[in-house]
PDB file of C-alpha atoms in Angstrom:
ATOM      1  CA  MET A   1      21.335   2.037  30.836  1.00 57.00           C
ATOM      2  CA  SER A   2      18.346   2.860  28.649  1.00 61.00           C
ATOM      3  CA  SER A   3      18.773   5.109  25.635  1.00 75.00           C
ATOM      4  CA  PRO A   4      17.781   8.740  26.283  1.00 90.00           C
ATOM      5  CA  LEU A   5      15.763   8.599  23.062  1.00 93.00           C
ATOM      6  CA  TRP A   6      13.571   5.844  24.455  1.00 92.00           C
ATOM      7  CA  HIS A   7      12.834   7.927  27.562  1.00 93.00           C
ATOM      8  CA  GLU A   8      11.551  10.652  25.260  1.00 93.00           C
ATOM      9  CA  LEU A   9       9.711   8.304  22.907  1.00 93.00           C
ATOM     10  CA  ALA A  10       8.026   5.946  25.399  1.00 94.00           C
ATOM     11  CA  PRO A  11       5.631   8.575  26.872  1.00 95.00           C
ATOM     12  CA  LEU A  12       4.597   9.588  23.348  1.00 93.00           C
ATOM     13  CA  LEU A  13       3.663   5.979  22.512  1.00 95.00           C
ATOM     14  CA  LEU A  14       1.837   5.271  25.772  1.00 95.00           C
ATOM     15  CA  ASN A  15      -1.894   4.578  25.294  1.00 96.00           C
ATOM     16  CA  ARG A  16      -1.707   5.122  21.537  1.00 97.00           C
ATOM     17  CA  THR A  17      -3.786   3.155  19.026  1.00 98.00           C
ATOM     18  CA  TYR A  18      -1.884   0.782  16.738  1.00 98.00           C
ATOM     19  CA  THR A  19      -3.643  -0.278  13.529  1.00 98.00           C
ATOM     20  CA  ASP A  20      -2.309  -3.057  11.319  1.00 98.00           C
ATOM     21  CA  LEU A  21      -2.788  -1.971   7.701  1.00 99.00           C
ATOM     22  CA  THR A  22      -1.609  -5.295   6.270  1.00 98.00           C
ATOM     23  CA  HIS A  23      -3.407  -8.364   4.919  1.00 98.00           C
ATOM     24  CA  ALA A  24      -1.900 -11.729   5.873  1.00 98.00           C
ATOM     25  CA  PHE A  25      -0.895 -13.380   2.601  1.00 97.00           C
ATOM     26  CA  HIS A  26      -1.608 -16.995   1.687  1.00 97.00           C
ATOM     27  CA  PRO A  27      -2.006 -19.318  -1.309  1.00 97.00           C
ATOM     28  CA  GLY A  28      -5.172 -18.666  -3.282  1.00 97.00           C
ATOM     29  CA  GLN A  29      -5.441 -14.981  -2.441  1.00 97.00           C
ATOM     30  CA  PRO A  30      -6.247 -12.289  -5.049  1.00 96.00           C
ATOM     31  CA  HIS A  31      -3.296 -11.258  -7.178  1.00 94.00           C
ATOM     32  CA  PHE A  32      -2.324  -9.744 -10.527  1.00 91.00           C
ATOM     33  CA  PRO A  33      -3.668 -12.215 -13.130  1.00 89.00           C
ATOM     34  CA  ALA A  34      -0.320 -12.713 -14.877  1.00 92.00           C
ATOM     35  CA  PHE A  35       1.346 -13.880 -11.658  1.00 95.00           C
ATOM     36  CA  PRO A  36       1.347 -17.508 -10.468  1.00 97.00           C
ATOM     37  CA  ASP A  37      -0.208 -18.445  -7.155  1.00 97.00           C
ATOM     38  CA  GLU A  38       1.867 -18.756  -4.005  1.00 98.00           C
ATOM     39  CA  THR A  39       3.181 -22.199  -3.120  1.00 98.00           C
ATOM     40  CA  ARG A  40       4.187 -23.082   0.426  1.00 97.00           C
ATOM     41  CA  GLU A  41       6.151 -26.143   1.523  1.00 98.00           C
ATOM     42  CA  THR A  42       6.689 -27.349   5.076  1.00 98.00           C
ATOM     43  CA  LEU A  43      10.344 -28.327   5.327  1.00 98.00           C
ATOM     44  CA  PHE A  44      10.310 -29.190   9.037  1.00 98.00           C
ATOM     45  CA  ASP A  45       7.245 -29.641  11.241  1.00 98.00           C
ATOM     46  CA  LEU A  46       6.950 -29.759  15.041  1.00 98.00           C
ATOM     47  CA  GLU A  47       3.690 -31.695  14.657  1.00 97.00           C
ATOM     48  CA  LYS A  48       5.592 -34.460  12.859  1.00 97.00           C
ATOM     49  CA  GLY A  49       8.296 -34.723  15.460  1.00 98.00           C
ATOM     50  CA  ASP A  50      10.851 -32.316  14.024  1.00 98.00           C
ATOM     51  CA  GLY A  51      12.707 -30.019  16.384  1.00 98.00           C
ATOM     52  CA  PHE A  52      11.258 -26.879  14.753  1.00 98.00           C
ATOM     53  CA  THR A  53       8.838 -25.720  12.080  1.00 98.00           C
ATOM     54  CA  ALA A  54      10.080 -24.054   8.883  1.00 98.00           C
ATOM     55  CA  HIS A  55       8.388 -23.217   5.584  1.00 98.00           C
ATOM     56  CA  ARG A  56       9.590 -22.457   2.094  1.00 98.00           C
ATOM     57  CA  TYR A  57       7.541 -19.684   0.479  1.00 97.00           C
ATOM     58  CA  SER A  58       7.450 -19.271  -3.302  1.00 98.00           C
ATOM     59  CA  ILE A  59       5.906 -15.913  -4.186  1.00 97.00           C
ATOM     60  CA  VAL A  60       6.154 -13.054  -6.641  1.00 98.00           C
ATOM     61  CA  GLY A  61       7.563  -9.882  -5.080  1.00 98.00           C
ATOM     62  CA  GLN A  62       4.277  -8.040  -5.607  1.00 98.00           C
ATOM     63  CA  TRP A  63       2.336 -10.331  -3.276  1.00 98.00           C
ATOM     64  CA  GLY A  64      -0.419  -9.336  -0.861  1.00 98.00           C
ATOM     65  CA  THR A  65       0.112  -6.016   0.898  1.00 98.00           C
ATOM     66  CA  HIS A  66       3.385  -5.083  -0.771  1.00 98.00           C
ATOM     67  CA  VAL A  67       5.815  -2.300  -1.577  1.00 98.00           C
ATOM     68  CA  ASP A  68       6.630  -1.168  -5.121  1.00 98.00           C
ATOM     69  CA  PRO A  69       9.919   0.750  -5.422  1.00 98.00           C
ATOM     70  CA  PRO A  70      10.650   2.910  -8.481  1.00 98.00           C
ATOM     71  CA  SER A  71      12.580   0.050 -10.131  1.00 98.00           C
ATOM     72  CA  HIS A  72       9.328  -1.918 -10.454  1.00 98.00           C
ATOM     73  CA  PHE A  73       8.431   0.195 -13.530  1.00 98.00           C
ATOM     74  CA  VAL A  74      11.436   2.433 -14.146  1.00 98.00           C
ATOM     75  CA  ARG A  75      14.770   1.303 -15.560  1.00 97.00           C
ATOM     76  CA  GLY A  76      17.495   2.589 -13.247  1.00 98.00           C
ATOM     77  CA  GLY A  77      15.013   3.496 -10.502  1.00 98.00           C
ATOM     78  CA  ARG A  78      15.725   2.895  -6.826  1.00 98.00           C
ATOM     79  CA  THR A  79      15.447  -0.714  -5.708  1.00 98.00           C
ATOM     80  CA  LEU A  80      14.167  -1.912  -2.324  1.00 98.00           C
ATOM     81  CA  ASP A  81      17.612  -2.011  -0.756  1.00 98.00           C
ATOM     82  CA  GLN A  82      18.160   1.598  -1.857  1.00 98.00           C
ATOM     83  CA  LEU A  83      15.082   2.968  -0.084  1.00 98.00           C
ATOM     84  CA  PRO A  84      16.396   4.435   3.189  1.00 98.00           C
ATOM     85  CA  VAL A  85      14.912   3.555   6.553  1.00 98.00           C
ATOM     86  CA  GLU A  86      14.251   7.269   7.068  1.00 97.00           C
ATOM     87  CA  GLU A  87      11.438   6.913   4.521  1.00 98.00           C
ATOM     88  CA  MET A  88       9.771   4.109   6.469  1.00 98.00           C
ATOM     89  CA  ILE A  89       8.309   6.353   9.203  1.00 98.00           C
ATOM     90  CA  LEU A  90       6.106   9.073   7.729  1.00 98.00           C
ATOM     91  CA  PRO A  91       3.133  11.322   8.548  1.00 98.00           C
ATOM     92  CA  LEU A  92      -0.029   9.576   7.383  1.00 98.00           C
ATOM     93  CA  VAL A  93      -2.708  11.325   5.342  1.00 98.00           C
ATOM     94  CA  VAL A  94      -5.910   9.416   4.533  1.00 98.00           C
ATOM     95  CA  LEU A  95      -7.925  10.611   1.548  1.00 98.00           C
ATOM     96  CA  ASP A  96     -11.368   9.026   1.871  1.00 98.00           C
ATOM     97  CA  ILE A  97     -13.607   8.439  -1.160  1.00 98.00           C
ATOM     98  CA  SER A  98     -15.213   5.258   0.202  1.00 98.00           C
ATOM     99  CA  SER A  99     -18.762   6.657   0.223  1.00 98.00           C
ATOM    100  CA  ARG A 100     -18.471   7.563  -3.460  1.00 98.00           C
ATOM    101  CA  VAL A 101     -17.094   4.119  -4.294  1.00 98.00           C
ATOM    102  CA  LEU A 102     -20.188   2.502  -2.778  1.00 97.00           C
ATOM    103  CA  ALA A 103     -22.277   4.175  -5.481  1.00 97.00           C
ATOM    104  CA  ASP A 104     -19.689   3.985  -8.258  1.00 98.00           C
ATOM    105  CA  PRO A 105     -16.921   1.353  -8.155  1.00 98.00           C
ATOM    106  CA  ASP A 106     -15.054   3.256 -10.893  1.00 98.00           C
ATOM    107  CA  ALA A 107     -14.735   6.355  -8.705  1.00 98.00           C
ATOM    108  CA  THR A 108     -11.431   8.197  -8.415  1.00 98.00           C
ATOM    109  CA  PRO A 109     -10.408  11.154  -6.239  1.00 98.00           C
ATOM    110  CA  ASN A 110     -10.553  14.688  -7.622  1.00 98.00           C
ATOM    111  CA  LEU A 111      -8.701  17.826  -6.660  1.00 98.00           C
ATOM    112  CA  ASP A 112     -11.671  19.057  -4.611  1.00 98.00           C
ATOM    113  CA  ASP A 113     -11.264  16.013  -2.338  1.00 98.00           C
ATOM    114  CA  VAL A 114      -7.708  17.077  -1.581  1.00 98.00           C
ATOM    115  CA  LEU A 115      -8.535  20.758  -1.160  1.00 98.00           C
ATOM    116  CA  GLU A 116     -11.391  19.907   1.202  1.00 98.00           C
ATOM    117  CA  TRP A 117      -9.008  17.724   3.223  1.00 98.00           C
ATOM    118  CA  GLU A 118      -6.599  20.651   3.427  1.00 98.00           C
ATOM    119  CA  SER A 119      -9.369  23.061   4.445  1.00 98.00           C
ATOM    120  CA  ARG A 120     -10.033  20.826   7.453  1.00 98.00           C
ATOM    121  CA  ASN A 121      -6.461  19.894   8.347  1.00 98.00           C
ATOM    122  CA  GLY A 122      -4.044  22.347   6.741  1.00 98.00           C
ATOM    123  CA  ASN A 123      -1.669  21.651   3.887  1.00 98.00           C
ATOM    124  CA  ILE A 124      -0.583  18.053   3.371  1.00 98.00           C
ATOM    125  CA  PRO A 125       2.879  17.926   4.978  1.00 98.00           C
ATOM    126  CA  ALA A 126       5.882  17.434   2.730  1.00 98.00           C
ATOM    127  CA  GLY A 127       7.275  13.937   3.136  1.00 98.00           C
ATOM    128  CA  SER A 128       3.875  12.397   3.903  1.00 98.00           C
ATOM    129  CA  PHE A 129       2.463   9.007   3.004  1.00 99.00           C
ATOM    130  CA  VAL A 130      -0.957   9.532   1.411  1.00 99.00           C
ATOM    131  CA  ALA A 131      -3.339   6.570   1.496  1.00 99.00           C
ATOM    132  CA  LEU A 132      -6.460   6.402  -0.667  1.00 98.00           C
ATOM    133  CA  ARG A 133      -9.316   4.932   1.335  1.00 98.00           C
ATOM    134  CA  THR A 134     -11.881   3.324  -0.958  1.00 98.00           C
ATOM    135  CA  GLY A 135     -13.363   0.590   1.250  1.00 98.00           C
ATOM    136  CA  TRP A 136     -12.181  -1.948  -1.326  1.00 98.00           C
ATOM    137  CA  SER A 137     -10.264  -3.996   1.258  1.00 98.00           C
ATOM    138  CA  ARG A 138     -13.610  -5.229   2.622  1.00 97.00           C
ATOM    139  CA  ARG A 139     -13.703  -7.486  -0.446  1.00 98.00           C
ATOM    140  CA  TRP A 140     -10.469  -9.255   0.501  1.00 98.00           C
ATOM    141  CA  PRO A 141      -9.740 -12.160  -0.026  1.00 97.00           C
ATOM    142  CA  ASP A 142     -12.538 -12.758  -2.558  1.00 98.00           C
ATOM    143  CA  THR A 143     -10.769 -12.741  -5.933  1.00 97.00           C
ATOM    144  CA  THR A 144     -13.963 -12.213  -7.916  1.00 97.00           C
ATOM    145  CA  ALA A 145     -15.147  -9.353  -5.724  1.00 98.00           C
ATOM    146  CA  MET A 146     -11.739  -7.674  -5.797  1.00 98.00           C
ATOM    147  CA  ALA A 147     -11.574  -7.754  -9.615  1.00 97.00           C
ATOM    148  CA  ASN A 148     -15.283  -6.854 -10.034  1.00 98.00           C
ATOM    149  CA  ARG A 149     -15.427  -7.688 -13.741  1.00 98.00           C
ATOM    150  CA  ASP A 150     -18.482  -7.169 -15.911  1.00 98.00           C
ATOM    151  CA  ASP A 151     -19.747  -9.588 -18.571  1.00 97.00           C
ATOM    152  CA  ALA A 152     -17.224  -8.155 -21.062  1.00 97.00           C
ATOM    153  CA  GLY A 153     -14.345  -8.861 -18.680  1.00 97.00           C
ATOM    154  CA  ILE A 154     -13.770  -5.195 -17.809  1.00 98.00           C
ATOM    155  CA  SER A 155     -12.693  -4.629 -14.219  1.00 98.00           C
ATOM    156  CA  HIS A 156     -14.580  -1.948 -12.299  1.00 98.00           C
ATOM    157  CA  THR A 157     -12.381  -0.910  -9.390  1.00 98.00           C
ATOM    158  CA  PRO A 158     -11.460   2.500  -7.987  1.00 98.00           C
ATOM    159  CA  GLY A 159      -8.036   4.034  -8.426  1.00 98.00           C
ATOM    160  CA  TRP A 160      -6.095   7.267  -8.328  1.00 98.00           C
ATOM    161  CA  SER A 161      -6.450  10.176 -10.769  1.00 98.00           C
ATOM    162  CA  ARG A 162      -3.675  12.012 -12.591  1.00 98.00           C
ATOM    163  CA  GLU A 163      -4.651  15.451 -11.263  1.00 98.00           C
ATOM    164  CA  VAL A 164      -4.518  14.302  -7.650  1.00 98.00           C
ATOM    165  CA  LEU A 165      -1.228  12.458  -8.048  1.00 98.00           C
ATOM    166  CA  GLU A 166       0.370  15.463  -9.737  1.00 98.00           C
ATOM    167  CA  TYR A 167      -0.822  17.739  -6.937  1.00 98.00           C
ATOM    168  CA  LEU A 168       0.435  15.434  -4.182  1.00 98.00           C
ATOM    169  CA  ILE A 169       3.813  14.816  -5.776  1.00 98.00           C
ATOM    170  CA  GLU A 170       4.559  18.126  -7.501  1.00 98.00           C
ATOM    171  CA  LYS A 171       2.829  20.592  -5.159  1.00 98.00           C
ATOM    172  CA  ARG A 172       3.034  18.826  -1.798  1.00 98.00           C
ATOM    173  CA  SER A 173       6.208  16.726  -2.229  1.00 98.00           C
ATOM    174  CA  VAL A 174       4.825  13.573  -0.643  1.00 98.00           C
ATOM    175  CA  THR A 175       7.231  10.664  -0.180  1.00 98.00           C
ATOM    176  CA  ALA A 176       4.948   7.702  -0.897  1.00 98.00           C
ATOM    177  CA  LEU A 177       1.386   6.634  -1.628  1.00 98.00           C
ATOM    178  CA  GLY A 178      -0.850   3.679  -0.893  1.00 98.00           C
ATOM    179  CA  HIS A 179      -4.252   2.224  -1.682  1.00 98.00           C
ATOM    180  CA  GLU A 180      -6.573  -0.687  -0.910  1.00 98.00           C
ATOM    181  CA  GLN A 181      -7.104  -2.009  -4.414  1.00 97.00           C
ATOM    182  CA  THR A 182      -4.706  -4.102  -6.497  1.00 96.00           C
ATOM    183  CA  ASP A 183      -3.494  -1.276  -8.738  1.00 97.00           C
ATOM    184  CA  THR A 184      -2.748   2.439  -8.770  1.00 98.00           C
ATOM    185  CA  ASP A 185      -4.789   2.839 -11.956  1.00 98.00           C
ATOM    186  CA  PRO A 186      -8.560   2.226 -11.890  1.00 98.00           C
ATOM    187  CA  GLY A 187      -9.793  -1.086 -13.219  1.00 98.00           C
ATOM    188  CA  MET A 188     -11.183   0.331 -16.454  1.00 98.00           C
ATOM    189  CA  ALA A 189      -7.636   1.458 -17.305  1.00 98.00           C
ATOM    190  CA  THR A 190      -5.812  -1.700 -16.254  1.00 97.00           C
ATOM    191  CA  SER A 191      -8.315  -3.767 -18.245  1.00 97.00           C
ATOM    192  CA  ARG A 192      -6.837  -2.224 -21.386  1.00 97.00           C
ATOM    193  CA  GLN A 193      -3.280  -2.610 -20.015  1.00 96.00           C
ATOM    194  CA  ASP A 194      -3.009   1.074 -19.125  1.00 98.00           C
ATOM    195  CA  PHE A 195      -0.760   1.477 -16.070  1.00 98.00           C
ATOM    196  CA  SER A 196       0.188   5.083 -16.781  1.00 98.00           C
ATOM    197  CA  LEU A 197      -0.595   6.359 -13.277  1.00 98.00           C
ATOM    198  CA  GLU A 198       1.607   3.773 -11.591  1.00 98.00           C
ATOM    199  CA  THR A 199       4.310   4.563 -14.122  1.00 98.00           C
ATOM    200  CA  TYR A 200       3.999   8.263 -13.298  1.00 98.00           C
ATOM    201  CA  VAL A 201       4.298   7.699  -9.533  1.00 98.00           C
ATOM    202  CA  LEU A 202       7.340   5.451  -9.751  1.00 98.00           C
ATOM    203  CA  ALA A 203       8.988   7.651 -12.382  1.00 98.00           C
ATOM    204  CA  GLN A 204       8.913  10.500  -9.848  1.00 98.00           C
ATOM    205  CA  ASP A 205      11.162   8.376  -7.578  1.00 98.00           C
ATOM    206  CA  LYS A 206       8.279   7.661  -5.201  1.00 98.00           C
ATOM    207  CA  TRP A 207       7.331   4.272  -3.774  1.00 98.00           C
ATOM    208  CA  GLN A 208       3.914   2.854  -2.999  1.00 98.00           C
ATOM    209  CA  ILE A 209       2.087   0.268  -0.916  1.00 98.00           C
ATOM    210  CA  GLU A 210      -0.697  -1.709  -2.607  1.00 98.00           C
ATOM    211  CA  LEU A 211      -3.515  -3.749  -1.071  1.00 98.00           C
ATOM    212  CA  MET A 212      -3.670  -1.904   2.238  1.00 98.00           C
ATOM    213  CA  ALA A 213      -6.185  -2.898   4.913  1.00 98.00           C
ATOM    214  CA  ASN A 214      -8.092  -1.293   7.818  1.00 98.00           C
ATOM    215  CA  LEU A 215      -7.833   2.323   6.707  1.00 98.00           C
ATOM    216  CA  GLU A 216     -11.320   2.874   8.124  1.00 98.00           C
ATOM    217  CA  HIS A 217      -9.786   2.646  11.601  1.00 98.00           C
ATOM    218  CA  VAL A 218      -7.290   5.455  11.023  1.00 98.00           C
ATOM    219  CA  PRO A 219      -8.019   9.211  11.271  1.00 98.00           C
ATOM    220  CA  GLU A 220      -7.664  11.267   8.111  1.00 98.00           C
ATOM    221  CA  ALA A 221      -4.879  13.317   9.713  1.00 98.00           C
ATOM    222  CA  GLY A 222      -2.491  13.115  12.638  1.00 97.00           C
ATOM    223  CA  ALA A 223      -1.329   9.493  12.510  1.00 98.00           C
ATOM    224  CA  ALA A 224       2.130   8.148  11.759  1.00 98.00           C
ATOM    225  CA  LEU A 225       2.723   5.348   9.263  1.00 98.00           C
ATOM    226  CA  ILE A 226       5.443   2.729   9.641  1.00 98.00           C
ATOM    227  CA  ALA A 227       6.172   0.608   6.570  1.00 98.00           C
ATOM    228  CA  THR A 228       8.727  -2.193   6.643  1.00 98.00           C
ATOM    229  CA  TRP A 229       9.810  -4.889   4.221  1.00 98.00           C
ATOM    230  CA  ALA A 230      12.604  -7.334   3.538  1.00 97.00           C
ATOM    231  CA  LYS A 231      15.804  -6.055   1.922  1.00 98.00           C
ATOM    232  CA  PRO A 232      16.481  -8.157  -1.190  1.00 98.00           C
ATOM    233  CA  HIS A 233      19.462  -6.890  -3.160  1.00 98.00           C
ATOM    234  CA  GLU A 234      18.136  -4.966  -6.181  1.00 98.00           C
ATOM    235  CA  GLY A 235      14.613  -6.055  -5.237  1.00 98.00           C
ATOM    236  CA  SER A 236      11.698  -4.758  -7.332  1.00 98.00           C
ATOM    237  CA  GLY A 237       8.941  -5.490  -4.817  1.00 98.00           C
ATOM    238  CA  PHE A 238       8.171  -7.499  -1.698  1.00 98.00           C
ATOM    239  CA  PRO A 239       5.388  -8.170   0.819  1.00 98.00           C
ATOM    240  CA  ALA A 240       5.345  -5.371   3.404  1.00 98.00           C
ATOM    241  CA  ARG A 241       4.204  -5.046   7.011  1.00 98.00           C
ATOM    242  CA  VAL A 242       2.536  -1.669   7.405  1.00 98.00           C
ATOM    243  CA  PHE A 243       0.895  -0.145  10.476  1.00 98.00           C
ATOM    244  CA  SER A 244      -0.148   3.196  11.885  1.00 98.00           C
ATOM    245  CA  ILE A 245       0.025   4.837  15.301  1.00 98.00           C
ATOM    246  CA  HIS A 246      -2.277   7.594  16.454  1.00 98.00           C
TER     247      HIS A 246
END
């Protein structure tokens, strides 16, 4: 006999739009410069007459579209296995600054962007996942385009701002955040090894998804986000599969 919950849920999911917000990861893709590249070994191969195909993947936890738990930056912070499944299904808020990024790759959101979003949609719900849409994922998987460095080696990429993060976390009590670029902090900050915004987010016991894709296909309000990942014991980060339903 089918679960009564499914009878209630199935009609709500019928004819909905599902959007994959995840890049497929692979060797040679863009990644944090201090990390080694992925290596992949075929242990068994159907094409070579084996009874099945199996690969060994050697990656850093922060690889491709991935989740950062608090323990990534904060001693004693929650690890991946300590993040409850209840936090993996959340209301999705999309804060869009992509048009500004086209003119200025160093652009960051300001408080007016959030207040204008709320004037159109109401207050950002507590427990939301807020994604910063910058259009940067269009550059994937071009490593040079993603880093966007000038002749002095300074990276010019968008990122979050302190005032917006403080508002979302301290005034609206969001659960998690995400973005299309490699880092929470804009490139001009990370180029001088300043990761203070990522440190702030994780120190507030929040988690984040980096290197999101396809946010242009999701409405700014009204969608649900589902984020899943493997459950390594005391894990500090792992590739994630993230999608939305609206």
